[in-house]
Amino acid sequence: MKPPARRPRPDAARGAPQRPRNPTRSAALALLNAVLLRHRGLEEALDALPPAEARDRAAAHRIAAAVLRRLGSLDAVLEPLLRREPPPEVRQALRIGAAELLLLDTPPHAAVASAVDLVPRPFAGLVNAVLRRVAEQGPAALEELDGERLDTPGWLWSAWHAAYGPAVRAIARAHRAPAPLDLSLLPGAEPPAGAERLPTGTARLPPGTRITELPEFAAGQAWAQDAAAALPARLLGATSGMAVADLCAAPGGKTAQLAASGARVVAVERDGNRLGRLRENLTRLRLEAELVQADAAEWSPGTRFDAVLLDAPCSATGTIRRHPDIPHLKRASDIPTLAGLQRRLLEASARLLVPGGRLVFATCSLQREEGEAQAAAGIPGLVPEPIRPEEVPGLEMTLSPEGWLRTRPDFWTEQGGMDGFFVARFRAA
């Protein structure tokens, strides 16, 4: 009698992994696929992950961020070890394994085995062999490479070289390290234990610090805000009773600064979800502002303001230390469109001011088209009001002859750097 045919194992038929996937590495793989294949933001992808332990989510974010920061270098290490291009998911698993081996000090057996578990059976041998070779080479494999150049997309390297000359390397190098946690504090609040107080007033804690575990955060006395991001609201000079419009206001760090000064703040944000997050932040801090959901370029409030803060939508290339997905999501073709939007917002902002009113324009971009070029073009009805050195202690080197402010990630290197911002100030004629 003929024996019954053996039915294939379901997992083999589907080409599933050999063992259950490690939840941290599985989440890291999902994050990389979201960013690199579907062009979704890293934070958005993190929010979309299935429910998981907080430590697994944090570790997955750490792995994915390490891959995104050093993607060009990791691929340069892997390339000589591959005869042909593997499927995208296998490529991501190799990148995860290489990042753990070369950047994150993961024990080789754990890094290799967990990467193997991420791929279908037919590719298990390939991943195992390649990553064992990477482990043999060790971190020295990265030292032989021009990491700054490899890890920076060509269009960004060219733009930054044209704008900043040899400093392009220092900027690219600064993007390779995780950023510290910067906090803005309510008036009278003490900084957390162990925090460094920067010359501009920001409290700084080491990278990896979890803000939700800080007593000052739980007490509604502090919020996360990069030292450079805190400058535009300070340079607006809001005082008690002043009528201020904060345009494109979410997530609300600058709104909180303005409200904490005692100003009467109207915060305008087009995106309803982001406006909800702004409301939650103000509630936690016990601060008040009028919230308006509207397109700031078309908003007509029927009144004018003593001051307007416009932190305009931009490419956000100044925040790559905190958002390593940006170089993989933005394109050179995005810049003219964003610059056009900024111009419309600037002209709309000028119409909101009373005579003598002040406008502060800011972008978290390193691109000249989104900063210096906008200020140089001027704004109808406004005159420049230069920023003075005494207003930015410790950052006098950021000021241009025109009185504009330009921060870069390679400034304050010994203290942990800062985001790249452009800020210009104007007065209504």
Short mmCIF file of C-alpha atoms in Angstrom, two decimals:
data_model
loop_
_atom_site.label_atom_id
_atom_site.label_comp_id
_atom_site.label_asym_id
_atom_site.label_seq_id
_atom_site.Cartn_x
_atom_site.Cartn_y
_atom_site.Cartn_z
CA MET A 1 0.00 0.00 0.00
CA LYS A 2 1.34 3.35 -0.97
CA PRO A 3 2.07 5.58 2.07
CA PRO A 4 0.11 8.80 2.23
CA ALA A 5 1.83 11.82 0.78
CA ARG A 6 3.53 13.96 3.39
CA ARG A 7 1.89 17.31 3.61
CA PRO A 8 4.29 20.26 3.67
CA ARG A 9 4.65 22.11 6.94
CA PRO A 10 2.63 25.31 6.78
CA ASP A 11 5.56 27.49 7.78
CA ALA A 12 7.83 25.97 5.12
CA ALA A 13 5.17 26.42 2.46
CA ARG A 14 4.94 30.08 3.29
CA GLY A 15 8.70 30.51 3.56
CA ALA A 16 8.33 31.63 7.18
CA PRO A 17 11.21 32.09 9.61
CA GLN A 18 12.69 29.01 11.28
CA ARG A 19 11.88 30.15 14.83
CA PRO A 20 9.56 32.75 16.36
CA ARG A 21 10.87 36.20 15.63
CA ASN A 22 12.40 38.29 18.37
CA PRO A 23 9.81 41.02 19.09
CA THR A 24 12.38 43.81 19.21
CA ARG A 25 14.00 42.89 15.88
CA SER A 26 10.61 42.25 14.29
CA ALA A 27 9.52 45.72 15.27
CA ALA A 28 12.79 47.20 13.99
CA LEU A 29 12.22 45.43 10.66
CA ALA A 30 8.69 46.84 10.46
CA LEU A 31 10.00 50.34 11.15
CA LEU A 32 12.65 50.12 8.44
CA ASN A 33 10.18 48.73 5.91
CA ALA A 34 7.82 51.60 6.71
CA VAL A 35 10.49 54.27 6.22
CA LEU A 36 12.55 52.86 3.35
CA LEU A 37 9.88 51.01 1.35
CA ARG A 38 6.67 52.91 2.11
CA HIS A 39 8.18 56.34 2.84
CA ARG A 40 6.41 56.81 6.16
CA GLY A 41 7.92 58.81 9.00
CA LEU A 42 9.70 56.86 11.72
CA GLU A 43 7.55 58.28 14.55
CA GLU A 44 4.39 57.61 12.55
CA ALA A 45 5.55 54.03 11.95
CA LEU A 46 6.37 53.62 15.63
CA ASP A 47 2.85 54.72 16.58
CA ALA A 48 1.41 52.19 14.11
CA LEU A 49 3.22 49.19 15.62
CA PRO A 50 1.08 46.54 17.34
CA PRO A 51 0.91 46.84 21.14
CA ALA A 52 4.21 45.79 22.72
CA GLU A 53 6.29 46.21 25.83
CA ALA A 54 7.67 49.74 26.14
CA ARG A 55 11.23 48.42 26.33
CA ASP A 56 10.78 46.41 23.11
CA ARG A 57 9.45 49.48 21.29
CA ALA A 58 12.29 51.63 22.59
CA ALA A 59 14.89 49.04 21.60
CA ALA A 60 13.33 48.64 18.15
CA HIS A 61 13.43 52.39 17.62
CA ARG A 62 17.08 52.44 18.72
CA ILE A 63 18.01 49.73 16.21
CA ALA A 64 16.05 51.29 13.34
CA ALA A 65 17.49 54.73 14.07
CA ALA A 66 21.03 53.32 14.08
CA VAL A 67 20.43 51.74 10.66
CA LEU A 68 18.97 54.94 9.23
CA ARG A 69 21.84 57.08 10.56
CA ARG A 70 24.52 54.85 9.06
CA LEU A 71 22.67 53.32 6.12
CA GLY A 72 25.28 54.16 3.50
CA SER A 73 28.15 52.84 5.60
CA LEU A 74 26.33 49.63 6.52
CA ASP A 75 25.49 48.94 2.88
CA ALA A 76 29.13 49.60 1.92
CA VAL A 77 30.22 46.94 4.42
CA LEU A 78 27.62 44.44 3.19
CA GLU A 79 28.05 45.00 -0.56
CA PRO A 80 31.29 43.03 -1.10
CA LEU A 81 29.77 40.07 0.73
CA LEU A 82 26.72 39.79 -1.56
CA ARG A 83 26.78 38.26 -5.03
CA ARG A 84 23.42 39.70 -5.98
CA GLU A 85 20.84 42.06 -4.50
CA PRO A 86 18.66 40.22 -1.96
CA PRO A 87 14.93 40.88 -1.54
CA PRO A 88 14.16 44.08 0.40
CA GLU A 89 13.19 42.34 3.64
CA VAL A 90 16.38 40.29 3.57
CA ARG A 91 18.38 43.46 2.95
CA GLN A 92 16.71 45.05 6.00
CA ALA A 93 17.57 42.03 8.16
CA LEU A 94 21.19 42.25 7.06
CA ARG A 95 21.26 45.95 7.91
CA ILE A 96 19.78 45.26 11.34
CA GLY A 97 22.35 42.55 12.00
CA ALA A 98 25.23 44.71 10.77
CA ALA A 99 24.09 47.68 12.89
CA GLU A 100 23.89 45.50 15.99
CA LEU A 101 27.35 44.08 15.32
CA LEU A 102 29.15 47.29 14.34
CA LEU A 103 27.29 50.05 16.16
CA LEU A 104 25.30 48.72 19.09
CA ASP A 105 27.71 46.25 20.76
CA THR A 106 25.27 43.35 20.53
CA PRO A 107 26.98 39.98 21.16
CA PRO A 108 27.70 38.37 17.77
CA HIS A 109 25.72 35.18 18.41
CA ALA A 110 22.62 37.18 19.36
CA ALA A 111 22.91 39.64 16.45
CA VAL A 112 23.40 36.89 13.86
CA ALA A 113 20.76 34.50 15.19
CA SER A 114 18.06 37.16 15.54
CA ALA A 115 18.71 38.44 12.00
CA VAL A 116 18.49 34.90 10.63
CA ASP A 117 15.13 34.48 12.36
CA LEU A 118 13.78 37.52 10.45
CA VAL A 119 14.12 36.01 6.98
CA PRO A 120 12.42 33.15 5.07
CA ARG A 121 14.18 29.76 5.21
CA PRO A 122 15.80 29.96 1.76
CA PHE A 123 17.77 33.04 2.87
CA ALA A 124 18.76 31.88 6.35
CA GLY A 125 22.12 30.53 5.17
CA LEU A 126 22.94 33.71 3.29
CA VAL A 127 22.18 35.97 6.26
CA ASN A 128 24.11 33.69 8.60
CA ALA A 129 27.19 33.61 6.36
CA VAL A 130 27.25 37.32 5.57
CA LEU A 131 26.81 38.47 9.15
CA ARG A 132 29.45 36.07 10.42
CA ARG A 133 31.85 37.73 8.00
CA VAL A 134 30.75 41.15 9.28
CA ALA A 135 31.33 39.99 12.87
CA GLU A 136 34.84 38.87 11.94
CA GLN A 137 35.64 42.28 10.48
CA GLY A 138 34.26 44.11 13.52
CA PRO A 139 33.93 47.91 13.85
CA ALA A 140 37.19 48.33 11.92
CA ALA A 141 35.12 47.74 8.78
CA LEU A 142 33.50 51.15 9.31
CA GLU A 143 36.74 52.95 10.10
CA GLU A 144 38.03 52.37 6.57
CA LEU A 145 35.04 54.12 5.00
CA ASP A 146 34.21 57.78 4.33
CA GLY A 147 31.23 57.52 6.64
CA GLU A 148 30.22 61.18 6.57
CA ARG A 149 29.89 61.10 2.80
CA LEU A 150 28.31 57.66 2.53
CA ASP A 151 25.65 58.39 5.15
CA THR A 152 24.55 61.68 3.57
CA PRO A 153 22.39 61.70 0.41
CA GLY A 154 24.17 63.36 -2.49
CA TRP A 155 21.75 66.25 -2.86
CA LEU A 156 22.11 67.19 0.80
CA TRP A 157 25.90 66.91 0.70
CA SER A 158 26.06 69.19 -2.34
CA ALA A 159 23.70 71.76 -0.83
CA TRP A 160 25.49 71.83 2.52
CA HIS A 161 28.91 72.02 0.90
CA ALA A 162 27.75 75.00 -1.16
CA ALA A 163 26.29 76.68 1.93
CA TYR A 164 28.82 75.79 4.63
CA GLY A 165 31.97 74.68 2.84
CA PRO A 166 34.21 72.23 4.75
CA ALA A 167 31.81 72.31 7.72
CA VAL A 168 29.66 69.85 5.76
CA ARG A 169 31.74 67.06 7.28
CA ALA A 170 31.20 68.27 10.82
CA ILE A 171 27.46 68.54 10.14
CA ALA A 172 27.33 65.00 8.74
CA ARG A 173 29.38 63.71 11.68
CA ALA A 174 26.97 65.31 14.14
CA HIS A 175 24.08 63.44 12.53
CA ARG A 176 25.66 60.09 13.40
CA ALA A 177 25.08 60.37 17.16
CA PRO A 178 21.75 60.34 19.03
CA ALA A 179 20.71 63.75 20.34
CA PRO A 180 20.48 64.59 24.06
CA LEU A 181 17.15 65.30 25.72
CA ASP A 182 16.61 69.06 25.95
CA LEU A 183 13.97 70.54 28.22
CA SER A 184 12.29 73.90 28.48
CA LEU A 185 11.05 74.73 31.99
CA LEU A 186 8.20 76.77 33.37
CA PRO A 187 9.30 79.99 35.08
CA GLY A 188 10.65 79.18 38.54
CA ALA A 189 10.94 75.42 37.89
CA GLU A 190 14.21 73.73 38.80
CA PRO A 191 15.98 71.55 36.20
CA PRO A 192 16.05 67.79 36.75
CA ALA A 193 18.83 66.28 38.82
CA GLY A 194 21.97 65.87 36.75
CA ALA A 195 20.86 68.22 33.97
CA GLU A 196 23.29 70.67 32.42
CA ARG A 197 21.95 74.20 32.19
CA LEU A 198 22.93 75.67 28.82
CA PRO A 199 23.72 79.39 28.42
CA THR A 200 20.35 80.03 26.75
CA GLY A 201 18.42 78.45 29.65
CA THR A 202 17.69 75.00 28.24
CA ALA A 203 18.19 72.03 30.58
CA ARG A 204 20.07 69.17 28.91
CA LEU A 205 20.12 65.48 29.85
CA PRO A 206 22.04 62.62 28.19
CA PRO A 207 20.76 60.80 25.07
CA GLY A 208 18.37 58.01 25.88
CA THR A 209 16.82 59.77 28.88
CA ARG A 210 13.11 58.99 29.02
CA ILE A 211 11.20 62.18 29.60
CA THR A 212 8.13 60.37 30.92
CA GLU A 213 10.21 59.07 33.85
CA LEU A 214 11.23 62.56 35.00
CA PRO A 215 9.35 63.97 38.02
CA GLU A 216 9.44 67.43 36.42
CA PHE A 217 7.57 66.11 33.38
CA ALA A 218 4.96 64.34 35.49
CA ALA A 219 4.49 67.53 37.52
CA GLY A 220 3.82 69.57 34.38
CA GLN A 221 6.93 71.73 34.80
CA ALA A 222 8.93 70.78 31.70
CA TRP A 223 8.59 69.81 28.07
CA ALA A 224 10.94 68.45 25.42
CA GLN A 225 12.37 71.15 23.17
CA ASP A 226 15.77 71.30 21.50
CA ALA A 227 17.96 74.20 22.61
CA ALA A 228 17.82 75.70 19.11
CA ALA A 229 14.04 75.22 18.84
CA ALA A 230 13.60 77.28 22.01
CA LEU A 231 15.28 80.35 20.50
CA PRO A 232 12.54 81.71 18.15
CA ALA A 233 9.96 82.23 20.91
CA ARG A 234 12.57 83.83 23.17
CA LEU A 235 13.57 86.21 20.39
CA LEU A 236 9.94 87.28 19.96
CA GLY A 237 10.19 88.94 23.38
CA ALA A 238 6.59 88.23 24.44
CA THR A 239 5.49 89.85 27.70
CA SER A 240 2.45 89.68 29.94
CA GLY A 241 -0.74 90.81 28.20
CA MET A 242 0.82 90.96 24.72
CA ALA A 243 -1.41 89.64 21.92
CA VAL A 244 0.57 86.96 20.08
CA ALA A 245 -0.28 84.65 17.17
CA ASP A 246 1.68 81.39 17.00
CA LEU A 247 1.28 80.05 13.47
CA CYS A 248 1.81 76.40 12.48
CA ALA A 249 1.93 75.89 16.23
CA ALA A 250 1.92 72.11 16.84
CA PRO A 251 3.25 70.26 18.73
CA GLY A 252 3.22 73.27 21.02
CA GLY A 253 6.64 73.82 22.55
CA LYS A 254 6.76 77.41 21.36
CA THR A 255 3.10 77.95 22.30
CA ALA A 256 3.99 76.84 25.82
CA GLN A 257 6.89 79.29 25.96
CA LEU A 258 4.67 82.16 24.86
CA ALA A 259 1.83 81.25 27.21
CA ALA A 260 4.28 80.89 30.11
CA SER A 261 5.36 84.51 29.50
CA GLY A 262 1.83 85.68 30.27
CA ALA A 263 1.04 86.63 26.67
CA ARG A 264 -2.45 86.20 25.25
CA VAL A 265 -1.70 83.50 22.70
CA VAL A 266 -3.72 82.33 19.72
CA ALA A 267 -2.20 79.10 18.39
CA VAL A 268 -3.10 78.23 14.80
CA GLU A 269 -2.63 74.75 13.38
CA ARG A 270 -4.13 73.21 10.23
CA ASP A 271 -3.89 69.54 11.23
CA GLY A 272 -6.59 68.47 13.67
CA ASN A 273 -4.59 65.56 15.12
CA ARG A 274 -1.58 67.77 15.75
CA LEU A 275 -3.85 70.40 17.30
CA GLY A 276 -5.13 67.73 19.68
CA ARG A 277 -1.58 66.93 20.72
CA LEU A 278 -0.93 70.63 21.31
CA ARG A 279 -4.03 70.82 23.51
CA GLU A 280 -2.85 67.81 25.55
CA ASN A 281 0.56 69.38 26.07
CA LEU A 282 -0.92 72.67 27.28
CA THR A 283 -3.28 70.82 29.63
CA ARG A 284 -0.39 68.89 31.18
CA LEU A 285 1.53 72.14 31.68
CA ARG A 286 -1.57 73.97 32.97
CA LEU A 287 -1.10 76.73 30.41
CA GLU A 288 -3.77 78.54 28.43
CA ALA A 289 -3.99 79.56 24.79
CA GLU A 290 -6.78 79.95 22.27
CA LEU A 291 -6.50 77.10 19.76
CA VAL A 292 -7.65 77.55 16.17
CA GLN A 293 -7.74 74.90 13.47
CA ALA A 294 -7.03 76.76 10.24
CA ASP A 295 -4.60 77.14 7.36
CA ALA A 296 -2.38 79.99 8.56
CA ALA A 297 -1.84 81.18 4.98
CA GLU A 298 -5.57 81.89 4.66
CA TRP A 299 -6.56 82.62 8.26
CA SER A 300 -8.46 85.90 8.76
CA PRO A 301 -9.04 86.46 12.50
CA GLY A 302 -10.53 89.94 12.14
CA THR A 303 -7.97 91.41 14.52
CA ARG A 304 -4.26 92.20 14.58
CA PHE A 305 -1.49 91.13 16.91
CA ASP A 306 1.41 92.74 18.73
CA ALA A 307 3.63 89.87 17.61
CA VAL A 308 3.56 86.82 15.33
CA LEU A 309 5.72 83.73 15.55
CA LEU A 310 5.96 81.75 12.31
CA ASP A 311 7.85 78.48 12.67
CA ALA A 312 7.09 77.53 9.10
CA PRO A 313 6.71 74.04 7.61
CA CYS A 314 10.00 73.02 6.03
CA SER A 315 12.20 70.09 5.04
CA ALA A 316 13.32 69.71 8.69
CA THR A 317 16.87 68.86 7.60
CA GLY A 318 18.12 70.64 10.71
CA THR A 319 16.58 67.93 12.92
CA ILE A 320 18.23 64.85 11.44
CA ARG A 321 19.96 64.08 14.76
CA ARG A 322 16.52 63.54 16.27
CA HIS A 323 14.79 62.28 13.13
CA PRO A 324 17.22 60.07 11.15
CA ASP A 325 14.45 59.13 8.72
CA ILE A 326 14.45 62.60 7.15
CA PRO A 327 17.33 62.03 4.68
CA HIS A 328 15.45 58.98 3.39
CA LEU A 329 12.10 60.74 3.02
CA LYS A 330 12.96 64.17 1.62
CA ARG A 331 14.09 64.98 -1.92
CA ALA A 332 15.71 68.01 -3.54
CA SER A 333 12.48 68.54 -5.49
CA ASP A 334 10.63 69.17 -2.20
CA ILE A 335 12.55 72.37 -1.45
CA PRO A 336 11.03 74.77 -4.03
CA THR A 337 7.51 73.72 -3.03
CA LEU A 338 8.24 74.26 0.66
CA ALA A 339 9.93 77.60 -0.04
CA GLY A 340 6.82 78.73 -1.93
CA LEU A 341 4.62 77.78 1.03
CA GLN A 342 6.92 79.68 3.40
CA ARG A 343 6.69 82.77 1.22
CA ARG A 344 2.87 82.68 1.33
CA LEU A 345 2.92 82.24 5.09
CA LEU A 346 5.36 85.13 5.53
CA GLU A 347 3.15 87.49 3.54
CA ALA A 348 0.06 86.34 5.46
CA SER A 349 1.91 86.82 8.77
CA ALA A 350 2.83 90.40 7.90
CA ARG A 351 -0.85 91.25 7.41
CA LEU A 352 -1.63 90.16 10.99
CA LEU A 353 0.61 92.73 12.71
CA VAL A 354 -0.29 96.05 14.24
CA PRO A 355 1.99 98.97 13.25
CA GLY A 356 5.31 98.41 14.99
CA GLY A 357 4.44 94.75 15.64
CA ARG A 358 7.17 92.13 15.58
CA LEU A 359 7.46 89.00 13.42
CA VAL A 360 9.89 86.16 14.07
CA PHE A 361 10.33 83.74 11.16
CA ALA A 362 11.99 80.38 11.79
CA THR A 363 12.59 77.07 10.04
CA CYS A 364 14.29 73.92 11.34
CA SER A 365 16.08 73.50 8.02
CA LEU A 366 19.72 73.67 6.94
CA GLN A 367 18.71 74.59 3.39
CA ARG A 368 19.46 78.20 2.43
CA GLU A 369 16.33 78.39 0.27
CA GLU A 370 14.25 77.91 3.44
CA GLY A 371 16.16 80.45 5.50
CA GLU A 372 18.63 83.03 4.28
CA ALA A 373 17.04 83.34 0.84
CA GLN A 374 13.63 84.01 2.38
CA ALA A 375 14.97 86.74 4.68
CA ALA A 376 17.04 88.33 1.92
CA ALA A 377 13.98 88.57 -0.33
CA GLY A 378 12.26 90.78 2.24
CA ILE A 379 8.61 90.91 3.23
CA PRO A 380 6.23 93.65 2.04
CA GLY A 381 5.40 96.06 4.85
CA LEU A 382 8.15 94.81 7.17
CA VAL A 383 11.66 96.02 7.98
CA PRO A 384 14.45 93.87 9.41
CA GLU A 385 15.08 93.94 13.17
CA PRO A 386 18.54 92.37 13.69
CA ILE A 387 19.07 89.89 16.50
CA ARG A 388 21.66 91.18 18.97
CA PRO A 389 24.55 89.08 20.37
CA GLU A 390 23.45 89.65 23.98
CA GLU A 391 20.12 87.96 23.17
CA VAL A 392 21.81 84.63 22.40
CA PRO A 393 24.51 84.10 25.05
CA GLY A 394 27.01 81.46 24.04
CA LEU A 395 25.74 81.52 20.47
CA GLU A 396 27.18 84.77 19.20
CA MET A 397 28.86 82.82 16.38
CA THR A 398 25.43 81.97 14.97
CA LEU A 399 24.65 85.56 13.95
CA SER A 400 25.18 86.84 10.42
CA PRO A 401 26.11 90.43 9.50
CA GLU A 402 22.42 90.96 8.67
CA GLY A 403 21.41 89.98 12.20
CA TRP A 404 19.97 86.58 11.22
CA LEU A 405 20.57 83.51 13.37
CA ARG A 406 21.80 80.23 11.92
CA THR A 407 22.43 77.25 14.22
CA ARG A 408 23.97 73.99 13.02
CA PRO A 409 24.26 70.47 14.46
CA ASP A 410 28.03 70.87 14.79
CA PHE A 411 27.73 73.87 17.13
CA TRP A 412 28.17 73.26 20.88
CA THR A 413 29.74 69.90 20.02
CA GLU A 414 31.23 69.41 23.50
CA GLN A 415 27.81 69.97 25.07
CA GLY A 416 26.05 67.60 22.65
CA GLY A 417 25.23 69.77 19.63
CA MET A 418 21.92 71.35 18.63
CA ASP A 419 19.38 71.28 15.83
CA GLY A 420 19.89 73.36 12.71
CA PHE A 421 17.62 76.41 12.74
CA PHE A 422 17.29 79.68 10.85
CA VAL A 423 15.70 82.67 12.58
CA ALA A 424 15.07 86.21 11.26
CA ARG A 425 13.17 89.03 12.95
CA PHE A 426 11.15 91.90 11.42
CA ARG A 427 9.05 94.89 12.47
CA ALA A 428 5.90 96.21 10.81
CA ALA A 429 6.60 99.61 9.30
#
